[in-house]
JSON list of C-alpha atoms in Angstrom, two decimals:
[
{"chain": "H", "resi": 1, "resn": "UNK", "atom": "CA", "xyz": [75.71, 152.19, 128.44]},
{"chain": "H", "resi": 2, "resn": "UNK", "atom": "CA", "xyz": [75.36, 148.66, 128.41]},
{"chain": "H", "resi": 3, "resn": "UNK", "atom": "CA", "xyz": [78.23, 146.42, 127.69]},
{"chain": "H", "resi": 4, "resn": "UNK", "atom": "CA", "xyz": [78.21, 145.52, 123.41]},
{"chain": "H", "resi": 5, "resn": "UNK", "atom": "CA", "xyz": [79.73, 141.82, 124.87]},
{"chain": "H", "resi": 6, "resn": "UNK", "atom": "CA", "xyz": [77.17, 139.29, 125.23]},
{"chain": "H", "resi": 7, "resn": "UNK", "atom": "CA", "xyz": [77.08, 137.60, 128.83]},
{"chain": "H", "resi": 8, "resn": "UNK", "atom": "CA", "xyz": [77.41, 134.04, 128.55]},
{"chain": "H", "resi": 9, "resn": "UNK", "atom": "CA", "xyz": [74.42, 132.24, 130.34]},
{"chain": "H", "resi": 10, "resn": "UNK", "atom": "CA", "xyz": [75.31, 128.93, 132.51]},
{"chain": "H", "resi": 11, "resn": "UNK", "atom": "CA", "xyz": [73.44, 126.86, 130.79]},
{"chain": "H", "resi": 12, "resn": "UNK", "atom": "CA", "xyz": [75.52, 127.59, 127.75]},
{"chain": "H", "resi": 13, "resn": "UNK", "atom": "CA", "xyz": [77.94, 127.05, 129.81]},
{"chain": "H", "resi": 14, "resn": "UNK", "atom": "CA", "xyz": [76.85, 123.55, 130.75]},
{"chain": "H", "resi": 15, "resn": "UNK", "atom": "CA", "xyz": [76.38, 122.53, 127.26]},
{"chain": "H", "resi": 16, "resn": "UNK", "atom": "CA", "xyz": [80.08, 123.20, 126.11]},
{"chain": "H", "resi": 17, "resn": "UNK", "atom": "CA", "xyz": [81.49, 121.42, 129.43]},
{"chain": "H", "resi": 18, "resn": "UNK", "atom": "CA", "xyz": [78.96, 118.64, 127.94]},
{"chain": "H", "resi": 19, "resn": "UNK", "atom": "CA", "xyz": [80.05, 118.34, 124.55]},
{"chain": "H", "resi": 20, "resn": "UNK", "atom": "CA", "xyz": [83.93, 118.37, 125.75]},
{"chain": "H", "resi": 21, "resn": "UNK", "atom": "CA", "xyz": [82.82, 115.75, 127.88]},
{"chain": "H", "resi": 22, "resn": "UNK", "atom": "CA", "xyz": [80.91, 113.82, 124.71]},
{"chain": "H", "resi": 23, "resn": "UNK", "atom": "CA", "xyz": [84.21, 114.90, 122.68]},
{"chain": "H", "resi": 24, "resn": "UNK", "atom": "CA", "xyz": [86.20, 112.51, 125.73]},
{"chain": "H", "resi": 25, "resn": "UNK", "atom": "CA", "xyz": [84.52, 109.52, 125.19]},
{"chain": "H", "resi": 26, "resn": "UNK", "atom": "CA", "xyz": [84.27, 109.58, 121.45]},
{"chain": "H", "resi": 27, "resn": "UNK", "atom": "CA", "xyz": [87.83, 110.18, 121.46]},
{"chain": "H", "resi": 28, "resn": "UNK", "atom": "CA", "xyz": [88.52, 107.16, 123.91]},
{"chain": "H", "resi": 29, "resn": "UNK", "atom": "CA", "xyz": [86.02, 105.22, 121.95]},
{"chain": "H", "resi": 30, "resn": "UNK", "atom": "CA", "xyz": [87.21, 106.14, 118.93]},
{"chain": "H", "resi": 31, "resn": "UNK", "atom": "CA", "xyz": [91.40, 105.06, 119.97]},
{"chain": "H", "resi": 32, "resn": "UNK", "atom": "CA", "xyz": [89.56, 101.79, 120.01]},
{"chain": "H", "resi": 33, "resn": "UNK", "atom": "CA", "xyz": [91.01, 101.71, 116.42]},
{"chain": "H", "resi": 34, "resn": "UNK", "atom": "CA", "xyz": [94.53, 103.13, 117.23]},
{"chain": "H", "resi": 35, "resn": "UNK", "atom": "CA", "xyz": [94.84, 99.98, 120.12]},
{"chain": "H", "resi": 36, "resn": "UNK", "atom": "CA", "xyz": [93.81, 97.27, 118.04]},
{"chain": "H", "resi": 37, "resn": "UNK", "atom": "CA", "xyz": [96.39, 98.68, 115.31]},
{"chain": "H", "resi": 38, "resn": "UNK", "atom": "CA", "xyz": [99.24, 98.80, 117.47]},
{"chain": "H", "resi": 39, "resn": "UNK", "atom": "CA", "xyz": [98.29, 95.99, 120.15]},
{"chain": "H", "resi": 40, "resn": "UNK", "atom": "CA", "xyz": [98.61, 93.54, 116.27]},
{"chain": "H", "resi": 41, "resn": "UNK", "atom": "CA", "xyz": [101.62, 95.61, 114.98]},
{"chain": "H", "resi": 42, "resn": "UNK", "atom": "CA", "xyz": [103.56, 94.97, 118.46]},
{"chain": "H", "resi": 43, "resn": "UNK", "atom": "CA", "xyz": [102.18, 91.39, 118.71]},
{"chain": "H", "resi": 44, "resn": "UNK", "atom": "CA", "xyz": [103.62, 90.74, 115.75]},
{"chain": "H", "resi": 45, "resn": "UNK", "atom": "CA", "xyz": [106.74, 92.30, 116.01]},
{"chain": "H", "resi": 46, "resn": "UNK", "atom": "CA", "xyz": [107.46, 90.40, 119.42]},
{"chain": "H", "resi": 47, "resn": "UNK", "atom": "CA", "xyz": [106.69, 87.67, 118.00]},
{"chain": "H", "resi": 48, "resn": "UNK", "atom": "CA", "xyz": [108.86, 87.70, 114.90]},
{"chain": "H", "resi": 49, "resn": "UNK", "atom": "CA", "xyz": [111.50, 88.56, 117.22]},
{"chain": "H", "resi": 50, "resn": "UNK", "atom": "CA", "xyz": [111.25, 85.67, 119.55]},
{"chain": "H", "resi": 51, "resn": "UNK", "atom": "CA", "xyz": [111.68, 83.51, 116.64]},
{"chain": "H", "resi": 52, "resn": "UNK", "atom": "CA", "xyz": [114.76, 85.38, 114.98]},
{"chain": "H", "resi": 53, "resn": "UNK", "atom": "CA", "xyz": [116.53, 85.24, 118.28]},
{"chain": "H", "resi": 54, "resn": "UNK", "atom": "CA", "xyz": [115.69, 81.71, 118.36]},
{"chain": "H", "resi": 55, "resn": "UNK", "atom": "CA", "xyz": [117.34, 81.01, 115.20]},
{"chain": "H", "resi": 56, "resn": "UNK", "atom": "CA", "xyz": [114.33, 80.20, 113.41]},
{"chain": "H", "resi": 57, "resn": "UNK", "atom": "CA", "xyz": [114.32, 83.48, 111.11]},
{"chain": "H", "resi": 58, "resn": "UNK", "atom": "CA", "xyz": [117.19, 84.97, 109.74]},
{"chain": "H", "resi": 59, "resn": "UNK", "atom": "CA", "xyz": [115.39, 88.26, 108.49]},
{"chain": "H", "resi": 60, "resn": "UNK", "atom": "CA", "xyz": [117.13, 90.99, 110.64]},
{"chain": "H", "resi": 61, "resn": "UNK", "atom": "CA", "xyz": [115.28, 92.92, 114.23]},
{"chain": "H", "resi": 62, "resn": "UNK", "atom": "CA", "xyz": [115.82, 95.90, 112.76]},
{"chain": "H", "resi": 63, "resn": "UNK", "atom": "CA", "xyz": [113.87, 95.31, 110.07]},
{"chain": "H", "resi": 64, "resn": "UNK", "atom": "CA", "xyz": [110.87, 94.01, 111.85]},
{"chain": "H", "resi": 65, "resn": "UNK", "atom": "CA", "xyz": [110.96, 97.33, 114.07]},
{"chain": "H", "resi": 66, "resn": "UNK", "atom": "CA", "xyz": [111.02, 99.66, 110.95]},
{"chain": "H", "resi": 67, "resn": "UNK", "atom": "CA", "xyz": [108.27, 98.30, 109.55]},
{"chain": "H", "resi": 68, "resn": "UNK", "atom": "CA", "xyz": [105.99, 98.17, 112.79]},
{"chain": "H", "resi": 69, "resn": "UNK", "atom": "CA", "xyz": [106.99, 101.97, 113.26]},
{"chain": "H", "resi": 70, "resn": "UNK", "atom": "CA", "xyz": [105.68, 103.01, 109.83]},
{"chain": "H", "resi": 71, "resn": "UNK", "atom": "CA", "xyz": [103.10, 101.09, 109.58]},
{"chain": "H", "resi": 72, "resn": "UNK", "atom": "CA", "xyz": [101.91, 102.06, 112.90]},
{"chain": "H", "resi": 73, "resn": "UNK", "atom": "CA", "xyz": [102.52, 105.44, 112.10]},
{"chain": "H", "resi": 74, "resn": "UNK", "atom": "CA", "xyz": [100.78, 105.62, 108.86]},
{"chain": "H", "resi": 75, "resn": "UNK", "atom": "CA", "xyz": [97.59, 103.99, 110.77]},
{"chain": "H", "resi": 76, "resn": "UNK", "atom": "CA", "xyz": [97.41, 106.02, 113.27]},
{"chain": "H", "resi": 77, "resn": "UNK", "atom": "CA", "xyz": [97.87, 109.40, 110.80]},
{"chain": "H", "resi": 78, "resn": "UNK", "atom": "CA", "xyz": [95.09, 108.11, 109.40]},
{"chain": "H", "resi": 79, "resn": "UNK", "atom": "CA", "xyz": [92.68, 107.31, 111.88]},
{"chain": "H", "resi": 80, "resn": "UNK", "atom": "CA", "xyz": [93.38, 110.43, 113.85]},
{"chain": "H", "resi": 81, "resn": "UNK", "atom": "CA", "xyz": [92.15, 111.92, 111.22]},
{"chain": "H", "resi": 82, "resn": "UNK", "atom": "CA", "xyz": [89.22, 110.19, 110.78]},
{"chain": "H", "resi": 83, "resn": "UNK", "atom": "CA", "xyz": [88.72, 110.63, 114.44]},
{"chain": "H", "resi": 84, "resn": "UNK", "atom": "CA", "xyz": [88.93, 114.55, 114.53]},
{"chain": "H", "resi": 85, "resn": "UNK", "atom": "CA", "xyz": [86.76, 115.17, 111.55]},
{"chain": "H", "resi": 86, "resn": "UNK", "atom": "CA", "xyz": [83.55, 112.98, 113.79]},
{"chain": "H", "resi": 87, "resn": "UNK", "atom": "CA", "xyz": [84.84, 114.95, 116.95]},
{"chain": "H", "resi": 88, "resn": "UNK", "atom": "CA", "xyz": [81.69, 116.46, 118.34]},
{"chain": "H", "resi": 89, "resn": "UNK", "atom": "CA", "xyz": [84.91, 119.28, 119.89]},
{"chain": "H", "resi": 90, "resn": "UNK", "atom": "CA", "xyz": [87.92, 119.52, 118.78]},
{"chain": "H", "resi": 91, "resn": "UNK", "atom": "CA", "xyz": [88.89, 120.21, 122.80]},
{"chain": "H", "resi": 92, "resn": "UNK", "atom": "CA", "xyz": [92.03, 119.87, 124.59]},
{"chain": "H", "resi": 93, "resn": "UNK", "atom": "CA", "xyz": [90.93, 116.44, 126.03]},
{"chain": "H", "resi": 94, "resn": "UNK", "atom": "CA", "xyz": [90.63, 115.34, 122.36]},
{"chain": "H", "resi": 95, "resn": "UNK", "atom": "CA", "xyz": [94.14, 116.65, 121.95]},
{"chain": "H", "resi": 96, "resn": "UNK", "atom": "CA", "xyz": [95.65, 115.82, 125.18]},
{"chain": "H", "resi": 97, "resn": "UNK", "atom": "CA", "xyz": [94.57, 111.60, 124.94]},
{"chain": "H", "resi": 98, "resn": "UNK", "atom": "CA", "xyz": [95.54, 111.63, 121.23]},
{"chain": "H", "resi": 99, "resn": "UNK", "atom": "CA", "xyz": [99.33, 113.05, 122.49]},
{"chain": "H", "resi": 100, "resn": "UNK", "atom": "CA", "xyz": [99.17, 110.91, 125.30]},
{"chain": "H", "resi": 101, "resn": "UNK", "atom": "CA", "xyz": [99.06, 107.43, 122.94]},
{"chain": "H", "resi": 102, "resn": "UNK", "atom": "CA", "xyz": [101.41, 109.39, 120.44]},
{"chain": "H", "resi": 103, "resn": "UNK", "atom": "CA", "xyz": [103.74, 109.71, 122.63]},
{"chain": "H", "resi": 104, "resn": "UNK", "atom": "CA", "xyz": [102.96, 105.74, 123.73]},
{"chain": "H", "resi": 105, "resn": "UNK", "atom": "CA", "xyz": [103.69, 105.05, 120.42]},
{"chain": "H", "resi": 106, "resn": "UNK", "atom": "CA", "xyz": [106.72, 106.85, 119.84]},
{"chain": "H", "resi": 107, "resn": "UNK", "atom": "CA", "xyz": [108.44, 105.60, 123.25]},
{"chain": "H", "resi": 108, "resn": "UNK", "atom": "CA", "xyz": [107.68, 101.72, 122.25]},
{"chain": "H", "resi": 109, "resn": "UNK", "atom": "CA", "xyz": [108.84, 102.46, 118.78]},
{"chain": "H", "resi": 110, "resn": "UNK", "atom": "CA", "xyz": [111.84, 103.56, 119.96]},
{"chain": "H", "resi": 111, "resn": "UNK", "atom": "CA", "xyz": [112.55, 100.84, 122.55]},
{"chain": "H", "resi": 112, "resn": "UNK", "atom": "CA", "xyz": [111.70, 98.00, 119.90]},
{"chain": "H", "resi": 113, "resn": "UNK", "atom": "CA", "xyz": [114.14, 99.92, 117.31]},
{"chain": "H", "resi": 114, "resn": "UNK", "atom": "CA", "xyz": [116.62, 100.74, 118.90]},
{"chain": "H", "resi": 115, "resn": "UNK", "atom": "CA", "xyz": [116.60, 99.00, 122.28]},
{"chain": "H", "resi": 116, "resn": "UNK", "atom": "CA", "xyz": [116.19, 95.95, 120.44]},
{"chain": "H", "resi": 117, "resn": "UNK", "atom": "CA", "xyz": [116.74, 96.25, 116.71]},
{"chain": "H", "resi": 118, "resn": "UNK", "atom": "CA", "xyz": [120.26, 97.78, 117.57]},
{"chain": "H", "resi": 119, "resn": "UNK", "atom": "CA", "xyz": [121.20, 96.03, 121.23]},
{"chain": "H", "resi": 120, "resn": "UNK", "atom": "CA", "xyz": [120.95, 99.18, 123.23]},
{"chain": "H", "resi": 121, "resn": "UNK", "atom": "CA", "xyz": [119.09, 97.26, 125.45]},
{"chain": "H", "resi": 122, "resn": "UNK", "atom": "CA", "xyz": [119.13, 93.78, 126.94]},
{"chain": "H", "resi": 123, "resn": "UNK", "atom": "CA", "xyz": [116.44, 91.86, 124.41]},
{"chain": "H", "resi": 124, "resn": "UNK", "atom": "CA", "xyz": [115.39, 89.91, 127.80]},
{"chain": "H", "resi": 125, "resn": "UNK", "atom": "CA", "xyz": [115.01, 93.15, 129.54]},
{"chain": "H", "resi": 126, "resn": "UNK", "atom": "CA", "xyz": [113.07, 95.45, 126.83]},
{"chain": "H", "resi": 127, "resn": "UNK", "atom": "CA", "xyz": [109.58, 93.67, 126.87]},
{"chain": "H", "resi": 128, "resn": "UNK", "atom": "CA", "xyz": [109.41, 94.46, 130.28]},
{"chain": "H", "resi": 129, "resn": "UNK", "atom": "CA", "xyz": [109.77, 98.66, 130.18]},
{"chain": "H", "resi": 130, "resn": "UNK", "atom": "CA", "xyz": [107.36, 98.34, 127.27]},
{"chain": "H", "resi": 131, "resn": "UNK", "atom": "CA", "xyz": [104.77, 97.05, 129.62]},
{"chain": "H", "resi": 132, "resn": "UNK", "atom": "CA", "xyz": [105.59, 99.18, 131.79]},
{"chain": "H", "resi": 133, "resn": "UNK", "atom": "CA", "xyz": [104.93, 102.53, 129.30]},
{"chain": "H", "resi": 134, "resn": "UNK", "atom": "CA", "xyz": [101.28, 100.90, 127.89]},
{"chain": "H", "resi": 135, "resn": "UNK", "atom": "CA", "xyz": [100.15, 101.15, 131.57]},
{"chain": "H", "resi": 136, "resn": "UNK", "atom": "CA", "xyz": [101.23, 104.65, 132.25]},
{"chain": "H", "resi": 137, "resn": "UNK", "atom": "CA", "xyz": [99.87, 105.72, 128.90]},
{"chain": "H", "resi": 138, "resn": "UNK", "atom": "CA", "xyz": [96.14, 103.89, 130.03]},
{"chain": "H", "resi": 139, "resn": "UNK", "atom": "CA", "xyz": [96.43, 105.41, 133.40]},
{"chain": "H", "resi": 140, "resn": "UNK", "atom": "CA", "xyz": [96.57, 108.86, 131.85]},
{"chain": "H", "resi": 141, "resn": "UNK", "atom": "CA", "xyz": [93.95, 108.49, 129.71]},
{"chain": "H", "resi": 142, "resn": "UNK", "atom": "CA", "xyz": [91.81, 106.83, 132.01]},
{"chain": "H", "resi": 143, "resn": "UNK", "atom": "CA", "xyz": [91.98, 110.06, 134.02]},
{"chain": "H", "resi": 144, "resn": "UNK", "atom": "CA", "xyz": [90.53, 111.93, 131.26]},
{"chain": "H", "resi": 145, "resn": "UNK", "atom": "CA", "xyz": [87.50, 110.15, 130.04]},
{"chain": "H", "resi": 146, "resn": "UNK", "atom": "CA", "xyz": [87.25, 108.14, 132.91]},
{"chain": "H", "resi": 147, "resn": "UNK", "atom": "CA", "xyz": [86.81, 104.35, 131.44]},
{"chain": "H", "resi": 148, "resn": "UNK", "atom": "CA", "xyz": [87.22, 102.29, 134.79]},
{"chain": "H", "resi": 149, "resn": "UNK", "atom": "CA", "xyz": [88.65, 99.84, 132.46]},
{"chain": "H", "resi": 150, "resn": "UNK", "atom": "CA", "xyz": [91.70, 101.88, 131.45]},
{"chain": "H", "resi": 151, "resn": "UNK", "atom": "CA", "xyz": [91.85, 101.48, 135.38]},
{"chain": "H", "resi": 152, "resn": "UNK", "atom": "CA", "xyz": [92.46, 97.75, 135.08]},
{"chain": "H", "resi": 153, "resn": "UNK", "atom": "CA", "xyz": [94.31, 97.70, 131.91]},
{"chain": "H", "resi": 154, "resn": "UNK", "atom": "CA", "xyz": [96.87, 100.08, 133.50]},
{"chain": "H", "resi": 155, "resn": "UNK", "atom": "CA", "xyz": [97.21, 98.24, 136.88]},
{"chain": "H", "resi": 156, "resn": "UNK", "atom": "CA", "xyz": [97.19, 94.73, 134.40]},
{"chain": "H", "resi": 157, "resn": "UNK", "atom": "CA", "xyz": [100.08, 96.14, 132.49]},
{"chain": "H", "resi": 158, "resn": "UNK", "atom": "CA", "xyz": [102.26, 97.22, 136.11]},
{"chain": "H", "resi": 159, "resn": "UNK", "atom": "CA", "xyz": [101.86, 93.78, 136.70]},
{"chain": "H", "resi": 160, "resn": "UNK", "atom": "CA", "xyz": [102.48, 92.06, 133.41]},
{"chain": "H", "resi": 161, "resn": "UNK", "atom": "CA", "xyz": [105.88, 94.60, 133.75]},
{"chain": "H", "resi": 162, "resn": "UNK", "atom": "CA", "xyz": [107.00, 94.65, 136.45]},
{"chain": "H", "resi": 163, "resn": "UNK", "atom": "CA", "xyz": [107.13, 90.42, 136.31]},
{"chain": "H", "resi": 164, "resn": "UNK", "atom": "CA", "xyz": [108.99, 91.25, 133.31]},
{"chain": "H", "resi": 165, "resn": "UNK", "atom": "CA", "xyz": [111.61, 92.33, 134.64]},
{"chain": "H", "resi": 166, "resn": "UNK", "atom": "CA", "xyz": [112.06, 90.84, 138.03]},
{"chain": "H", "resi": 167, "resn": "UNK", "atom": "CA", "xyz": [111.89, 87.64, 136.49]},
{"chain": "H", "resi": 168, "resn": "UNK", "atom": "CA", "xyz": [112.96, 87.83, 132.44]},
{"chain": "H", "resi": 169, "resn": "UNK", "atom": "CA", "xyz": [113.26, 84.95, 130.39]},
{"chain": "H", "resi": 170, "resn": "UNK", "atom": "CA", "xyz": [113.89, 84.09, 126.69]},
{"chain": "H", "resi": 171, "resn": "UNK", "atom": "CA", "xyz": [110.14, 83.64, 126.15]},
{"chain": "H", "resi": 172, "resn": "UNK", "atom": "CA", "xyz": [109.19, 87.49, 127.20]},
{"chain": "H", "resi": 173, "resn": "UNK", "atom": "CA", "xyz": [108.98, 88.59, 123.75]},
{"chain": "H", "resi": 174, "resn": "UNK", "atom": "CA", "xyz": [105.96, 85.46, 123.08]},
{"chain": "H", "resi": 175, "resn": "UNK", "atom": "CA", "xyz": [104.48, 86.64, 126.93]},
{"chain": "H", "resi": 176, "resn": "UNK", "atom": "CA", "xyz": [104.18, 90.35, 125.99]},
{"chain": "H", "resi": 177, "resn": "UNK", "atom": "CA", "xyz": [102.74, 88.85, 122.77]},
{"chain": "H", "resi": 178, "resn": "UNK", "atom": "CA", "xyz": [100.06, 87.45, 124.22]},
{"chain": "H", "resi": 179, "resn": "UNK", "atom": "CA", "xyz": [99.46, 90.60, 126.48]},
{"chain": "H", "resi": 180, "resn": "UNK", "atom": "CA", "xyz": [99.44, 92.53, 123.48]},
{"chain": "H", "resi": 181, "resn": "UNK", "atom": "CA", "xyz": [96.48, 91.00, 122.28]},
{"chain": "H", "resi": 182, "resn": "UNK", "atom": "CA", "xyz": [94.15, 90.58, 124.95]},
{"chain": "H", "resi": 183, "resn": "UNK", "atom": "CA", "xyz": [95.24, 93.71, 127.03]},
{"chain": "H", "resi": 184, "resn": "UNK", "atom": "CA", "xyz": [95.10, 96.06, 124.44]},
{"chain": "H", "resi": 185, "resn": "UNK", "atom": "CA", "xyz": [93.68, 94.68, 121.02]},
{"chain": "H", "resi": 186, "resn": "UNK", "atom": "CA", "xyz": [90.37, 92.64, 123.11]},
{"chain": "H", "resi": 187, "resn": "UNK", "atom": "CA", "xyz": [89.60, 95.82, 124.93]},
{"chain": "H", "resi": 188, "resn": "UNK", "atom": "CA", "xyz": [89.85, 97.46, 121.71]},
{"chain": "H", "resi": 189, "resn": "UNK", "atom": "CA", "xyz": [87.44, 95.23, 120.14]},
{"chain": "H", "resi": 190, "resn": "UNK", "atom": "CA", "xyz": [85.05, 95.84, 122.90]},
{"chain": "H", "resi": 191, "resn": "UNK", "atom": "CA", "xyz": [85.33, 99.20, 123.16]},
{"chain": "H", "resi": 192, "resn": "UNK", "atom": "CA", "xyz": [84.70, 99.46, 119.44]},
{"chain": "H", "resi": 193, "resn": "UNK", "atom": "CA", "xyz": [81.97, 97.20, 119.98]},
{"chain": "H", "resi": 194, "resn": "UNK", "atom": "CA", "xyz": [80.05, 99.04, 122.63]},
{"chain": "H", "resi": 195, "resn": "UNK", "atom": "CA", "xyz": [80.51, 102.20, 120.17]},
{"chain": "H", "resi": 196, "resn": "UNK", "atom": "CA", "xyz": [78.42, 100.74, 117.42]},
{"chain": "H", "resi": 197, "resn": "UNK", "atom": "CA", "xyz": [75.83, 100.10, 119.91]},
{"chain": "H", "resi": 198, "resn": "UNK", "atom": "CA", "xyz": [75.64, 103.44, 121.58]},
{"chain": "H", "resi": 199, "resn": "UNK", "atom": "CA", "xyz": [75.05, 104.71, 118.48]},
{"chain": "H", "resi": 200, "resn": "UNK", "atom": "CA", "xyz": [72.78, 102.36, 117.38]},
{"chain": "H", "resi": 201, "resn": "UNK", "atom": "CA", "xyz": [70.59, 102.95, 120.23]}
]
């Protein structure tokens, strides 16, 4: 008797794999929104934290980071839902990429909220730890969509994190704030622009 289960053709498997990889690239490009959002929020929080430490502001560091965490996760939820609807395939690759950056955001939030806000970590050391976490997230993300820029950003973040850990200073918050703009917000803008050019083409 003939097998009632239809046999998958090799070209069907190749087409599915192609769609999965397209989904990964789409997620990585759409992830530019997360990079821009978190980069701006974290840079602002780091700058405000520095001003508080210098006695220029009377706002609690805990409040600064609590607002950052709340706005960041609300924005990430909206972006994630939109990207999920637009992704060509809701694949395992897409979910892994999303999990990496959600985990990164949560880790940075805990370091900022608990470490800097409640004083669980020396405030001059926390920025270096945050830079290492960001570098690890870029490295893990680069493995999936194979974005060369992610490899370079991971190396840059690890280098910055190592420098901040070896030579912590009162201006470490300002240094990582500049790093967030140059190594997170700016690449996010570039990825978004490249995606728009690709869609137009």
